[in-house]
PDB file of C-alpha atoms in Angstrom:
ATOM      1  CA  MET A 124     -18.912  27.489 -56.217  1.00 44.00           C
ATOM      2  CA  GLY A 125     -18.933  28.592 -52.571  1.00 43.00           C
ATOM      3  CA  GLY A 126     -20.648  31.876 -53.504  1.00 48.00           C
ATOM      4  CA  LYS A 127     -23.853  30.002 -54.514  1.00 74.00           C
ATOM      5  CA  ILE A 128     -24.409  28.876 -50.939  1.00 88.00           C
ATOM      6  CA  ASN A 129     -26.506  31.213 -48.793  1.00 92.00           C
ATOM      7  CA  ILE A 130     -24.970  31.122 -45.308  1.00 93.00           C
ATOM      8  CA  LYS A 131     -27.712  33.374 -43.915  1.00 93.00           C
ATOM      9  CA  ASN A 132     -30.331  30.748 -44.855  1.00 95.00           C
ATOM     10  CA  ILE A 133     -28.194  27.985 -43.298  1.00 95.00           C
ATOM     11  CA  ILE A 134     -27.958  29.882 -40.003  1.00 94.00           C
ATOM     12  CA  LYS A 135     -31.700  30.642 -40.096  1.00 94.00           C
ATOM     13  CA  LYS A 136     -32.585  26.982 -40.762  1.00 94.00           C
ATOM     14  CA  SER A 137     -30.187  25.882 -38.004  1.00 93.00           C
ATOM     15  CA  LEU A 138     -31.860  28.142 -35.446  1.00 93.00           C
ATOM     16  CA  GLN A 139     -35.302  26.925 -36.531  1.00 93.00           C
ATOM     17  CA  LEU A 140     -34.284  23.265 -36.342  1.00 92.00           C
ATOM     18  CA  VAL A 141     -32.770  23.615 -32.870  1.00 91.00           C
ATOM     19  CA  TRP A 142     -35.860  25.509 -31.672  1.00 91.00           C
ATOM     20  CA  LYS A 143     -38.198  22.819 -33.070  1.00 90.00           C
ATOM     21  CA  ASN A 144     -36.042  19.912 -31.865  1.00 89.00           C
ATOM     22  CA  LYS A 145     -34.912  20.858 -28.359  1.00 84.00           C
ATOM     23  CA  SER A 146     -33.538  17.343 -27.827  1.00 83.00           C
ATOM     24  CA  LEU A 147     -30.628  18.389 -30.065  1.00 85.00           C
ATOM     25  CA  ALA A 148     -29.347  20.635 -27.274  1.00 81.00           C
ATOM     26  CA  LEU A 149     -29.587  17.776 -24.761  1.00 79.00           C
ATOM     27  CA  ILE A 150     -27.659  15.384 -27.008  1.00 80.00           C
ATOM     28  CA  SER A 151     -25.061  18.107 -27.626  1.00 78.00           C
ATOM     29  CA  ILE A 152     -24.092  18.399 -23.948  1.00 73.00           C
ATOM     30  CA  LEU A 153     -21.777  15.379 -23.959  1.00 67.00           C
ATOM     31  CA  THR A 154     -20.029  16.452 -27.178  1.00 67.00           C
ATOM     32  CA  LEU A 155     -18.525  19.328 -25.159  1.00 61.00           C
ATOM     33  CA  ILE A 156     -16.488  17.006 -22.919  1.00 55.00           C
ATOM     34  CA  PHE A 157     -13.703  16.082 -25.316  1.00 49.00           C
ATOM     35  CA  ALA A 158     -12.934  19.362 -27.140  1.00 47.00           C
ATOM     36  CA  PRO A 159     -14.073  22.922 -27.797  1.00 45.00           C
ATOM     37  CA  ILE A 160     -16.672  23.284 -30.535  1.00 48.00           C
ATOM     38  CA  GLY A 161     -15.878  26.483 -32.397  1.00 49.00           C
ATOM     39  CA  GLU A 162     -12.848  27.044 -34.619  1.00 49.00           C
ATOM     40  CA  ILE A 163     -12.228  30.650 -33.534  1.00 47.00           C
ATOM     41  CA  GLU A 164     -12.834  29.674 -29.894  1.00 49.00           C
ATOM     42  CA  ALA A 165     -10.130  27.005 -30.245  1.00 51.00           C
ATOM     43  CA  ILE A 166      -7.691  29.606 -31.592  1.00 47.00           C
ATOM     44  CA  ILE A 167      -8.461  32.046 -28.762  1.00 47.00           C
ATOM     45  CA  VAL A 168      -8.270  29.595 -25.870  1.00 48.00           C
ATOM     46  CA  GLN A 169      -5.118  27.900 -27.162  1.00 46.00           C
ATOM     47  CA  SER A 170      -3.214  31.086 -28.028  1.00 46.00           C
ATOM     48  CA  LEU A 171      -4.118  32.753 -24.725  1.00 46.00           C
ATOM     49  CA  GLY A 172      -3.187  29.603 -22.820  1.00 46.00           C
ATOM     50  CA  LEU A 173      -6.613  29.289 -21.226  1.00 42.00           C
ATOM     51  CA  GLY A 174      -6.480  25.492 -21.473  1.00 45.00           C
ATOM     52  CA  GLU A 175     -10.141  25.174 -22.403  1.00 45.00           C
ATOM     53  CA  ASN A 176      -9.745  21.865 -24.212  1.00 47.00           C
ATOM     54  CA  GLY A 177     -12.544  19.923 -22.604  1.00 49.00           C
ATOM     55  CA  ALA A 178     -12.571  18.368 -19.161  1.00 47.00           C
ATOM     56  CA  ILE A 179     -11.136  14.983 -20.093  1.00 48.00           C
ATOM     57  CA  ALA A 180      -8.465  16.304 -22.446  1.00 51.00           C
ATOM     58  CA  GLU A 181      -7.392  18.782 -19.769  1.00 52.00           C
ATOM     59  CA  PHE A 182      -7.020  15.941 -17.239  1.00 53.00           C
ATOM     60  CA  PHE A 183      -4.645  13.990 -19.491  1.00 53.00           C
ATOM     61  CA  GLN A 184      -2.744  17.155 -20.413  1.00 53.00           C
ATOM     62  CA  ILE A 185      -2.062  17.856 -16.715  1.00 54.00           C
ATOM     63  CA  LEU A 186      -1.187  14.206 -16.040  1.00 54.00           C
ATOM     64  CA  PHE A 187       1.394  13.895 -18.818  1.00 54.00           C
ATOM     65  CA  GLY A 188       2.656  17.420 -18.201  1.00 53.00           C
ATOM     66  CA  SER A 189       3.672  16.507 -14.654  1.00 54.00           C
ATOM     67  CA  ASN A 190       7.123  15.135 -13.759  1.00 56.00           C
ATOM     68  CA  LEU A 191       5.687  11.713 -12.966  1.00 56.00           C
ATOM     69  CA  PHE A 192       7.046  10.199 -16.189  1.00 56.00           C
ATOM     70  CA  THR A 193      10.535  11.700 -15.867  1.00 58.00           C
ATOM     71  CA  ALA A 194      13.536   9.773 -14.459  1.00 59.00           C
ATOM     72  CA  GLU A 195      13.322  11.745 -11.209  1.00 63.00           C
ATOM     73  CA  GLY A 196       9.594  11.155 -10.948  1.00 60.00           C
ATOM     74  CA  LEU A 197       9.942   7.411 -11.480  1.00 60.00           C
ATOM     75  CA  ASN A 198      12.755   7.205  -8.889  1.00 65.00           C
ATOM     76  CA  ASN A 199      10.570   8.993  -6.339  1.00 66.00           C
ATOM     77  CA  LEU A 200       7.716   6.660  -7.212  1.00 63.00           C
ATOM     78  CA  GLY A 201       9.967   3.627  -6.610  1.00 66.00           C
ATOM     79  CA  ALA A 202      10.925   4.985  -3.189  1.00 66.00           C
ATOM     80  CA  ILE A 203       7.255   5.494  -2.252  1.00 66.00           C
ATOM     81  CA  ILE A 204       6.374   1.932  -3.327  1.00 67.00           C
ATOM     82  CA  ALA A 205       9.211   0.516  -1.195  1.00 69.00           C
ATOM     83  CA  LYS A 206       8.295   2.522   1.924  1.00 73.00           C
ATOM     84  CA  GLN A 207       4.479   2.568   1.713  1.00 72.00           C
ATOM     85  CA  PRO A 208       3.251  -0.264  -0.536  1.00 74.00           C
ATOM     86  CA  LEU A 209      -0.324  -0.312   0.878  1.00 79.00           C
ATOM     87  CA  GLN A 210      -0.825   3.444   0.447  1.00 75.00           C
ATOM     88  CA  PHE A 211       0.601   3.207  -3.064  1.00 71.00           C
ATOM     89  CA  LEU A 212      -1.808   0.384  -3.954  1.00 82.00           C
ATOM     90  CA  VAL A 213      -4.775   2.458  -2.765  1.00 79.00           C
ATOM     91  CA  LEU A 214      -3.529   5.447  -4.772  1.00 76.00           C
ATOM     92  CA  LEU A 215      -2.993   3.250  -7.846  1.00 80.00           C
ATOM     93  CA  LEU A 216      -6.539   1.870  -7.603  1.00 88.00           C
ATOM     94  CA  ILE A 217      -7.915   5.428  -7.339  1.00 86.00           C
ATOM     95  CA  LEU A 218      -5.915   6.512 -10.408  1.00 81.00           C
ATOM     96  CA  ILE A 219      -7.094   3.463 -12.372  1.00 88.00           C
ATOM     97  CA  PHE A 220     -10.683   4.249 -11.388  1.00 89.00           C
ATOM     98  CA  ILE A 221     -10.283   7.897 -12.510  1.00 83.00           C
ATOM     99  CA  ALA A 222      -8.672   6.750 -15.779  1.00 81.00           C
ATOM    100  CA  LEU A 223     -11.548   4.327 -16.444  1.00 87.00           C
ATOM    101  CA  ILE A 224     -14.080   7.091 -15.831  1.00 84.00           C
ATOM    102  CA  ALA A 225     -12.121   9.363 -18.189  1.00 77.00           C
ATOM    103  CA  VAL A 226     -12.050   6.673 -20.899  1.00 81.00           C
ATOM    104  CA  PHE A 227     -15.779   6.057 -20.434  1.00 84.00           C
ATOM    105  CA  PHE A 228     -16.593   9.750 -20.869  1.00 78.00           C
ATOM    106  CA  ILE A 229     -14.365  10.002 -23.950  1.00 78.00           C
ATOM    107  CA  TRP A 230     -16.195   6.972 -25.383  1.00 84.00           C
ATOM    108  CA  LEU A 231     -19.556   8.532 -24.494  1.00 82.00           C
ATOM    109  CA  SER A 232     -18.543  11.911 -25.945  1.00 79.00           C
ATOM    110  CA  VAL A 233     -17.540  10.381 -29.299  1.00 81.00           C
ATOM    111  CA  ILE A 234     -20.757   8.355 -29.502  1.00 85.00           C
ATOM    112  CA  PHE A 235     -22.873  11.439 -28.793  1.00 82.00           C
ATOM    113  CA  HIS A 236     -20.743  13.306 -31.330  1.00 80.00           C
ATOM    114  CA  ALA A 237     -21.972  10.816 -33.943  1.00 86.00           C
ATOM    115  CA  ALA A 238     -25.500  10.815 -32.522  1.00 87.00           C
ATOM    116  CA  ILE A 239     -25.935  14.592 -32.821  1.00 87.00           C
ATOM    117  CA  ILE A 240     -24.884  14.535 -36.503  1.00 88.00           C
ATOM    118  CA  LEU A 241     -27.370  11.754 -37.299  1.00 89.00           C
ATOM    119  CA  LYS A 242     -30.141  13.319 -35.212  1.00 89.00           C
ATOM    120  CA  ILE A 243     -29.758  16.627 -37.099  1.00 90.00           C
ATOM    121  CA  SER A 244     -29.943  14.792 -40.421  1.00 88.00           C
ATOM    122  CA  PHE A 245     -33.175  13.028 -39.453  1.00 87.00           C
ATOM    123  CA  SER A 246     -34.682  16.173 -37.890  1.00 87.00           C
ATOM    124  CA  SER A 247     -33.992  18.244 -41.009  1.00 85.00           C
ATOM    125  CA  GLU A 248     -36.043  15.710 -43.001  1.00 84.00           C
ATOM    126  CA  ASN A 249     -38.806  15.635 -40.341  1.00 84.00           C
ATOM    127  CA  LYS A 250     -38.004  11.996 -39.574  1.00 85.00           C
ATOM    128  CA  ILE A 251     -38.067  10.396 -36.132  1.00 82.00           C
ATOM    129  CA  ILE A 252     -35.320   8.075 -34.899  1.00 81.00           C
ATOM    130  CA  GLN A 253     -34.985   6.454 -31.496  1.00 82.00           C
ATOM    131  CA  LEU A 254     -32.061   7.459 -29.268  1.00 79.00           C
ATOM    132  CA  LYS A 255     -31.124   3.770 -28.966  1.00 84.00           C
ATOM    133  CA  LYS A 256     -30.570   3.547 -32.753  1.00 86.00           C
ATOM    134  CA  LEU A 257     -28.588   6.798 -32.768  1.00 84.00           C
ATOM    135  CA  LEU A 258     -26.273   5.566 -30.028  1.00 84.00           C
ATOM    136  CA  GLY A 259     -25.961   2.141 -31.677  1.00 88.00           C
ATOM    137  CA  TYR A 260     -24.778   3.736 -34.914  1.00 87.00           C
ATOM    138  CA  GLY A 261     -22.464   5.980 -32.900  1.00 85.00           C
ATOM    139  CA  ILE A 262     -20.883   2.887 -31.324  1.00 89.00           C
ATOM    140  CA  LYS A 263     -20.475   1.336 -34.790  1.00 90.00           C
ATOM    141  CA  LYS A 264     -18.647   4.444 -36.060  1.00 89.00           C
ATOM    142  CA  PHE A 265     -16.663   5.051 -32.858  1.00 88.00           C
ATOM    143  CA  TRP A 266     -13.115   4.476 -34.140  1.00 90.00           C
ATOM    144  CA  PRO A 267     -13.126   6.714 -37.245  1.00 90.00           C
ATOM    145  CA  ILE A 268     -14.809   9.566 -35.331  1.00 86.00           C
ATOM    146  CA  PHE A 269     -12.469   9.122 -32.356  1.00 86.00           C
ATOM    147  CA  THR A 270      -9.442   9.111 -34.694  1.00 87.00           C
ATOM    148  CA  LEU A 271     -10.612  12.409 -36.207  1.00 85.00           C
ATOM    149  CA  ASP A 272     -11.134  14.054 -32.820  1.00 79.00           C
ATOM    150  CA  LEU A 273      -7.796  12.799 -31.541  1.00 82.00           C
ATOM    151  CA  ALA A 274      -5.932  13.911 -34.678  1.00 84.00           C
ATOM    152  CA  LEU A 275      -7.366  17.429 -34.422  1.00 78.00           C
ATOM    153  CA  LYS A 276      -6.439  17.609 -30.740  1.00 76.00           C
ATOM    154  CA  ALA A 277      -2.875  16.414 -31.445  1.00 80.00           C
ATOM    155  CA  ILE A 278      -2.409  18.988 -34.225  1.00 80.00           C
ATOM    156  CA  LEU A 279      -3.682  21.839 -32.034  1.00 75.00           C
ATOM    157  CA  VAL A 280      -1.477  20.847 -29.088  1.00 75.00           C
ATOM    158  CA  PHE A 281       1.597  20.556 -31.337  1.00 78.00           C
ATOM    159  CA  LEU A 282       0.975  23.941 -32.974  1.00 73.00           C
ATOM    160  CA  PHE A 283       0.356  25.561 -29.605  1.00 71.00           C
ATOM    161  CA  TYR A 284       3.664  24.102 -28.393  1.00 71.00           C
ATOM    162  CA  LEU A 285       5.474  25.657 -31.383  1.00 70.00           C
ATOM    163  CA  LEU A 286       3.679  28.938 -30.757  1.00 65.00           C
ATOM    164  CA  GLY A 287       4.907  28.941 -27.144  1.00 65.00           C
ATOM    165  CA  LEU A 288       8.504  28.252 -28.207  1.00 63.00           C
ATOM    166  CA  SER A 289       8.481  31.138 -30.697  1.00 57.00           C
ATOM    167  CA  ILE A 290       7.766  33.708 -27.924  1.00 60.00           C
ATOM    168  CA  ASN A 291      11.202  33.000 -26.429  1.00 62.00           C
ATOM    169  CA  TYR A 292      12.978  33.720 -29.698  1.00 63.00           C
ATOM    170  CA  ASN A 293      11.284  36.316 -31.877  1.00 67.00           C
ATOM    171  CA  TYR A 294       7.995  38.234 -31.768  1.00 72.00           C
ATOM    172  CA  ILE A 295       7.868  38.425 -35.573  1.00 74.00           C
ATOM    173  CA  LEU A 296       8.214  34.640 -35.687  1.00 72.00           C
ATOM    174  CA  PHE A 297       5.435  34.424 -33.091  1.00 70.00           C
ATOM    175  CA  ILE A 298       3.084  36.542 -35.260  1.00 76.00           C
ATOM    176  CA  LEU A 299       3.861  34.473 -38.359  1.00 77.00           C
ATOM    177  CA  LEU A 300       3.321  31.221 -36.466  1.00 74.00           C
ATOM    178  CA  PHE A 301       0.103  32.574 -34.950  1.00 75.00           C
ATOM    179  CA  ILE A 302      -1.257  33.310 -38.433  1.00 79.00           C
ATOM    180  CA  CYS A 303      -0.245  29.813 -39.586  1.00 78.00           C
ATOM    181  CA  PHE A 304      -1.696  28.346 -36.395  1.00 78.00           C
ATOM    182  CA  SER A 305      -5.033  30.119 -37.002  1.00 78.00           C
ATOM    183  CA  LEU A 306      -5.237  29.005 -40.636  1.00 82.00           C
ATOM    184  CA  VAL A 307      -4.333  25.390 -39.838  1.00 81.00           C
ATOM    185  CA  THR A 308      -6.775  25.315 -36.892  1.00 79.00           C
ATOM    186  CA  VAL A 309      -9.660  26.576 -39.015  1.00 83.00           C
ATOM    187  CA  THR A 310      -8.786  24.252 -41.919  1.00 86.00           C
ATOM    188  CA  CYS A 311      -8.302  21.128 -39.772  1.00 84.00           C
ATOM    189  CA  SER A 312     -11.417  21.785 -37.717  1.00 83.00           C
ATOM    190  CA  ALA A 313     -13.585  22.356 -40.803  1.00 89.00           C
ATOM    191  CA  LEU A 314     -12.067  19.300 -42.487  1.00 89.00           C
ATOM    192  CA  THR A 315     -12.711  17.040 -39.485  1.00 88.00           C
ATOM    193  CA  LYS A 316     -16.322  18.234 -39.265  1.00 90.00           C
ATOM    194  CA  PHE A 317     -16.962  17.580 -42.943  1.00 93.00           C
ATOM    195  CA  THR A 318     -15.228  14.189 -42.644  1.00 93.00           C
ATOM    196  CA  ALA A 319     -17.264  13.173 -39.583  1.00 91.00           C
ATOM    197  CA  ILE A 320     -20.476  14.105 -41.390  1.00 93.00           C
ATOM    198  CA  ALA A 321     -19.336  12.223 -44.533  1.00 93.00           C
ATOM    199  CA  ILE A 322     -18.542   9.104 -42.474  1.00 93.00           C
ATOM    200  CA  LEU A 323     -21.985   9.133 -40.874  1.00 90.00           C
ATOM    201  CA  LEU A 324     -24.276  10.439 -43.614  1.00 90.00           C
ATOM    202  CA  GLU A 325     -22.483   9.026 -46.668  1.00 90.00           C
ATOM    203  CA  ASN A 326     -21.421   5.848 -44.807  1.00 89.00           C
ATOM    204  CA  LEU A 327     -17.859   6.259 -46.082  1.00 91.00           C
ATOM    205  CA  PRO A 328     -14.663   4.791 -44.555  1.00 91.00           C
ATOM    206  CA  LEU A 329     -12.271   7.302 -42.956  1.00 90.00           C
ATOM    207  CA  ILE A 330      -9.838   7.879 -45.869  1.00 92.00           C
ATOM    208  CA  PRO A 331     -12.484   8.225 -48.648  1.00 93.00           C
ATOM    209  CA  ALA A 332     -14.493  10.529 -46.352  1.00 93.00           C
ATOM    210  CA  LEU A 333     -11.364  12.616 -45.770  1.00 92.00           C
ATOM    211  CA  LYS A 334     -10.707  12.898 -49.519  1.00 92.00           C
ATOM    212  CA  THR A 335     -14.335  13.863 -50.225  1.00 93.00           C
ATOM    213  CA  SER A 336     -14.258  16.488 -47.487  1.00 93.00           C
ATOM    214  CA  LEU A 337     -10.978  17.935 -48.731  1.00 92.00           C
ATOM    215  CA  THR A 338     -12.449  18.335 -52.229  1.00 93.00           C
ATOM    216  CA  LEU A 339     -15.588  20.031 -50.847  1.00 92.00           C
ATOM    217  CA  LEU A 340     -13.490  22.307 -48.643  1.00 92.00           C
ATOM    218  CA  LYS A 341     -11.308  23.422 -51.560  1.00 91.00           C
ATOM    219  CA  LYS A 342     -14.325  24.244 -53.728  1.00 91.00           C
ATOM    220  CA  ASN A 343     -16.337  25.967 -50.978  1.00 93.00           C
ATOM    221  CA  TRP A 344     -13.678  27.599 -48.774  1.00 91.00           C
ATOM    222  CA  ALA A 345     -15.406  31.014 -48.920  1.00 92.00           C
ATOM    223  CA  SER A 346     -18.712  29.581 -47.644  1.00 93.00           C
ATOM    224  CA  VAL A 347     -16.876  27.649 -44.918  1.00 93.00           C
ATOM    225  CA  LEU A 348     -15.140  30.830 -43.754  1.00 92.00           C
ATOM    226  CA  LYS A 349     -18.442  32.742 -43.732  1.00 93.00           C
ATOM    227  CA  LEU A 350     -20.063  30.008 -41.644  1.00 94.00           C
ATOM    228  CA  ILE A 351     -17.186  29.983 -39.143  1.00 91.00           C
ATOM    229  CA  LEU A 352     -17.437  33.765 -38.693  1.00 91.00           C
ATOM    230  CA  SER A 353     -21.251  33.599 -38.407  1.00 93.00           C
ATOM    231  CA  LEU A 354     -21.042  30.901 -35.744  1.00 90.00           C
ATOM    232  CA  PHE A 355     -18.455  32.928 -33.857  1.00 88.00           C
ATOM    233  CA  VAL A 356     -20.891  35.888 -33.775  1.00 90.00           C
ATOM    234  CA  ILE A 357     -23.631  33.597 -32.410  1.00 90.00           C
ATOM    235  CA  ASP A 358     -21.222  32.201 -29.817  1.00 85.00           C
ATOM    236  CA  PHE A 359     -20.226  35.740 -28.824  1.00 87.00           C
ATOM    237  CA  LEU A 360     -23.881  36.790 -28.424  1.00 90.00           C
ATOM    238  CA  LEU A 361     -24.639  33.684 -26.349  1.00 86.00           C
ATOM    239  CA  GLY A 362     -21.571  34.451 -24.229  1.00 84.00           C
ATOM    240  CA  ILE A 363     -22.850  37.998 -23.622  1.00 91.00           C
ATOM    241  CA  THR A 364     -26.250  36.519 -22.716  1.00 89.00           C
ATOM    242  CA  PHE A 365     -24.591  34.242 -20.167  1.00 86.00           C
ATOM    243  CA  ILE A 366     -22.659  37.187 -18.640  1.00 88.00           C
ATOM    244  CA  VAL A 367     -25.862  39.259 -18.354  1.00 90.00           C
ATOM    245  CA  ILE A 368     -27.814  36.376 -16.761  1.00 88.00           C
ATOM    246  CA  LYS A 369     -24.917  35.684 -14.366  1.00 84.00           C
ATOM    247  CA  TYR A 370     -24.829  39.379 -13.399  1.00 87.00           C
ATOM    248  CA  ILE A 371     -28.577  39.311 -12.630  1.00 88.00           C
ATOM    249  CA  LEU A 372     -28.057  36.134 -10.589  1.00 83.00           C
ATOM    250  CA  ASP A 373     -25.218  37.849  -8.714  1.00 82.00           C
ATOM    251  CA  LEU A 374     -27.557  40.677  -7.729  1.00 85.00           C
ATOM    252  CA  ILE A 375     -30.357  38.343  -6.639  1.00 82.00           C
ATOM    253  CA  VAL A 376     -28.050  36.072  -4.620  1.00 78.00           C
ATOM    254  CA  ALA A 377     -26.274  39.103  -3.094  1.00 80.00           C
ATOM    255  CA  ASN A 378     -29.669  40.300  -1.784  1.00 82.00           C
ATOM    256  CA  PHE A 379     -30.390  36.820  -0.402  1.00 77.00           C
ATOM    257  CA  ILE A 380     -27.001  36.752   1.327  1.00 77.00           C
ATOM    258  CA  ALA A 381     -27.518  40.245   2.748  1.00 79.00           C
ATOM    259  CA  ALA A 382     -30.977  39.285   4.033  1.00 77.00           C
ATOM    260  CA  SER A 383     -29.635  36.043   5.543  1.00 73.00           C
ATOM    261  CA  ALA A 384     -26.773  37.894   7.233  1.00 75.00           C
ATOM    262  CA  TRP A 385     -29.178  40.550   8.588  1.00 77.00           C
ATOM    263  CA  LEU A 386     -31.475  37.826   9.963  1.00 74.00           C
ATOM    264  CA  GLY A 387     -28.495  35.878  11.281  1.00 72.00           C
ATOM    265  CA  SER A 388     -29.493  32.782   9.299  1.00 70.00           C
ATOM    266  CA  ALA A 389     -26.465  30.593   8.551  1.00 72.00           C
ATOM    267  CA  SER A 390     -28.626  28.038   6.714  1.00 75.00           C
ATOM    268  CA  GLY A 391     -30.048  30.796   4.496  1.00 70.00           C
ATOM    269  CA  LEU A 392     -26.529  31.988   3.675  1.00 72.00           C
ATOM    270  CA  ILE A 393     -25.366  28.480   2.717  1.00 78.00           C
ATOM    271  CA  PHE A 394     -28.522  27.914   0.654  1.00 78.00           C
ATOM    272  CA  SER A 395     -27.988  31.181  -1.258  1.00 74.00           C
ATOM    273  CA  VAL A 396     -24.389  30.307  -2.164  1.00 77.00           C
ATOM    274  CA  LYS A 397     -25.341  26.772  -3.243  1.00 80.00           C
ATOM    275  CA  LEU A 398     -28.264  28.073  -5.303  1.00 79.00           C
ATOM    276  CA  PHE A 399     -25.964  30.560  -7.057  1.00 80.00           C
ATOM    277  CA  PHE A 400     -23.439  27.884  -8.066  1.00 82.00           C
ATOM    278  CA  ILE A 401     -26.128  25.413  -9.198  1.00 85.00           C
ATOM    279  CA  LEU A 402     -27.944  28.015 -11.320  1.00 83.00           C
ATOM    280  CA  THR A 403     -24.683  29.323 -12.832  1.00 82.00           C
ATOM    281  CA  ILE A 404     -23.562  25.816 -13.836  1.00 83.00           C
ATOM    282  CA  PHE A 405     -27.023  24.914 -15.168  1.00 84.00           C
ATOM    283  CA  ILE A 406     -27.356  28.071 -17.285  1.00 85.00           C
ATOM    284  CA  GLY A 407     -23.769  27.728 -18.546  1.00 81.00           C
ATOM    285  CA  ILE A 408     -24.351  24.124 -19.658  1.00 81.00           C
ATOM    286  CA  LEU A 409     -27.690  25.075 -21.236  1.00 84.00           C
ATOM    287  CA  ILE A 410     -26.221  27.963 -23.264  1.00 84.00           C
ATOM    288  CA  PHE A 411     -23.172  26.012 -24.438  1.00 82.00           C
ATOM    289  CA  SER A 412     -25.278  22.988 -25.393  1.00 84.00           C
ATOM    290  CA  ILE A 413     -27.591  25.256 -27.432  1.00 87.00           C
ATOM    291  CA  PHE A 414     -24.549  26.643 -29.240  1.00 86.00           C
ATOM    292  CA  ALA A 415     -23.193  23.132 -29.871  1.00 85.00           C
ATOM    293  CA  ALA A 416     -26.546  22.113 -31.372  1.00 88.00           C
ATOM    294  CA  ILE A 417     -26.671  25.216 -33.614  1.00 91.00           C
ATOM    295  CA  HIS A 418     -23.046  24.665 -34.574  1.00 90.00           C
ATOM    296  CA  TRP A 419     -23.434  21.046 -35.670  1.00 89.00           C
ATOM    297  CA  THR A 420     -26.752  21.762 -37.387  1.00 93.00           C
ATOM    298  CA  ALA A 421     -25.162  24.548 -39.441  1.00 94.00           C
ATOM    299  CA  TRP A 422     -22.199  22.335 -40.449  1.00 94.00           C
ATOM    300  CA  ASN A 423     -24.585  19.520 -41.339  1.00 93.00           C
ATOM    301  CA  LEU A 424     -26.659  21.802 -43.585  1.00 94.00           C
ATOM    302  CA  LEU A 425     -23.533  23.322 -45.148  1.00 95.00           C
ATOM    303  CA  PHE A 426     -22.226  19.846 -46.003  1.00 94.00           C
ATOM    304  CA  ARG A 427     -25.490  19.050 -47.775  1.00 91.00           C
ATOM    305  CA  GLU A 428     -25.404  22.318 -49.696  1.00 92.00           C
ATOM    306  CA  THR A 429     -21.814  21.759 -50.803  1.00 92.00           C
ATOM    307  CA  LYS A 430     -22.744  18.259 -52.011  1.00 87.00           C
ATOM    308  CA  LYS A 431     -25.605  19.730 -54.040  1.00 83.00           C
ATOM    309  CA  SER A 432     -23.384  22.370 -55.620  1.00 76.00           C
ATOM    310  CA  ASP A 433     -20.536  19.893 -56.248  1.00 66.00           C
TER     311      ASP A 433
END
């Protein structure tokens, strides 16, 4: 059945929808906080150990990866509390504040995750919906969407852990596990996307949505694979675009710095460096949010096509 679906038309419609509805890119920005978007990107960053799991997920990974929760770490912590209780209290309050901010951004990311799926659905039908209603529905569907995101993250971390262990034993085992890791990553990621869309568009509970998505994935695996590869090509092209723009910015800022140094202007030098960092961050966020919008739009359209052909 998957062969009946025209992936080229889905990609074309996705690009047109994102171009017509630029707010999709803005809503997509916060979906990037919790986890990487693309399936192939997830495989690459995890297998190369780049740690590109989203800002909040990376924070918790570092926290629990430290020796704070070991016996030695807890003993040292007890000694610090006994010797410097006031300093420890201040540190504890700071950590609680950081944790609350992290939880808030995870909550916000999941809600915007739901909002972007609903916004795409309405935009594809030329309907208008207020952001307040989108976010309200996102809040209503928070727990099933959060459970999906968390489950995918847990699976990826576990598989990456196994992949790391295999390097110490056997390279053949590593290759076999890498292939399994790639297949499971692609399957789980596609399944969670279909399930999230089913929860929101079909108004299904988590388990029925998961079963529906699994059935659609089995019947349309070829189309799903084509879409994943197509989105990877788009992501690659956008990445090249970012590198080219950054290179041009490097040249412009280098000339500013040279001119400031020649004129002996310290303020001009500082301004040039600040401008470079601000523009680089802004362009990076813009490009990645555009990709996130295209990505979710394509998955949304594919889900609809698979439902039609079911």
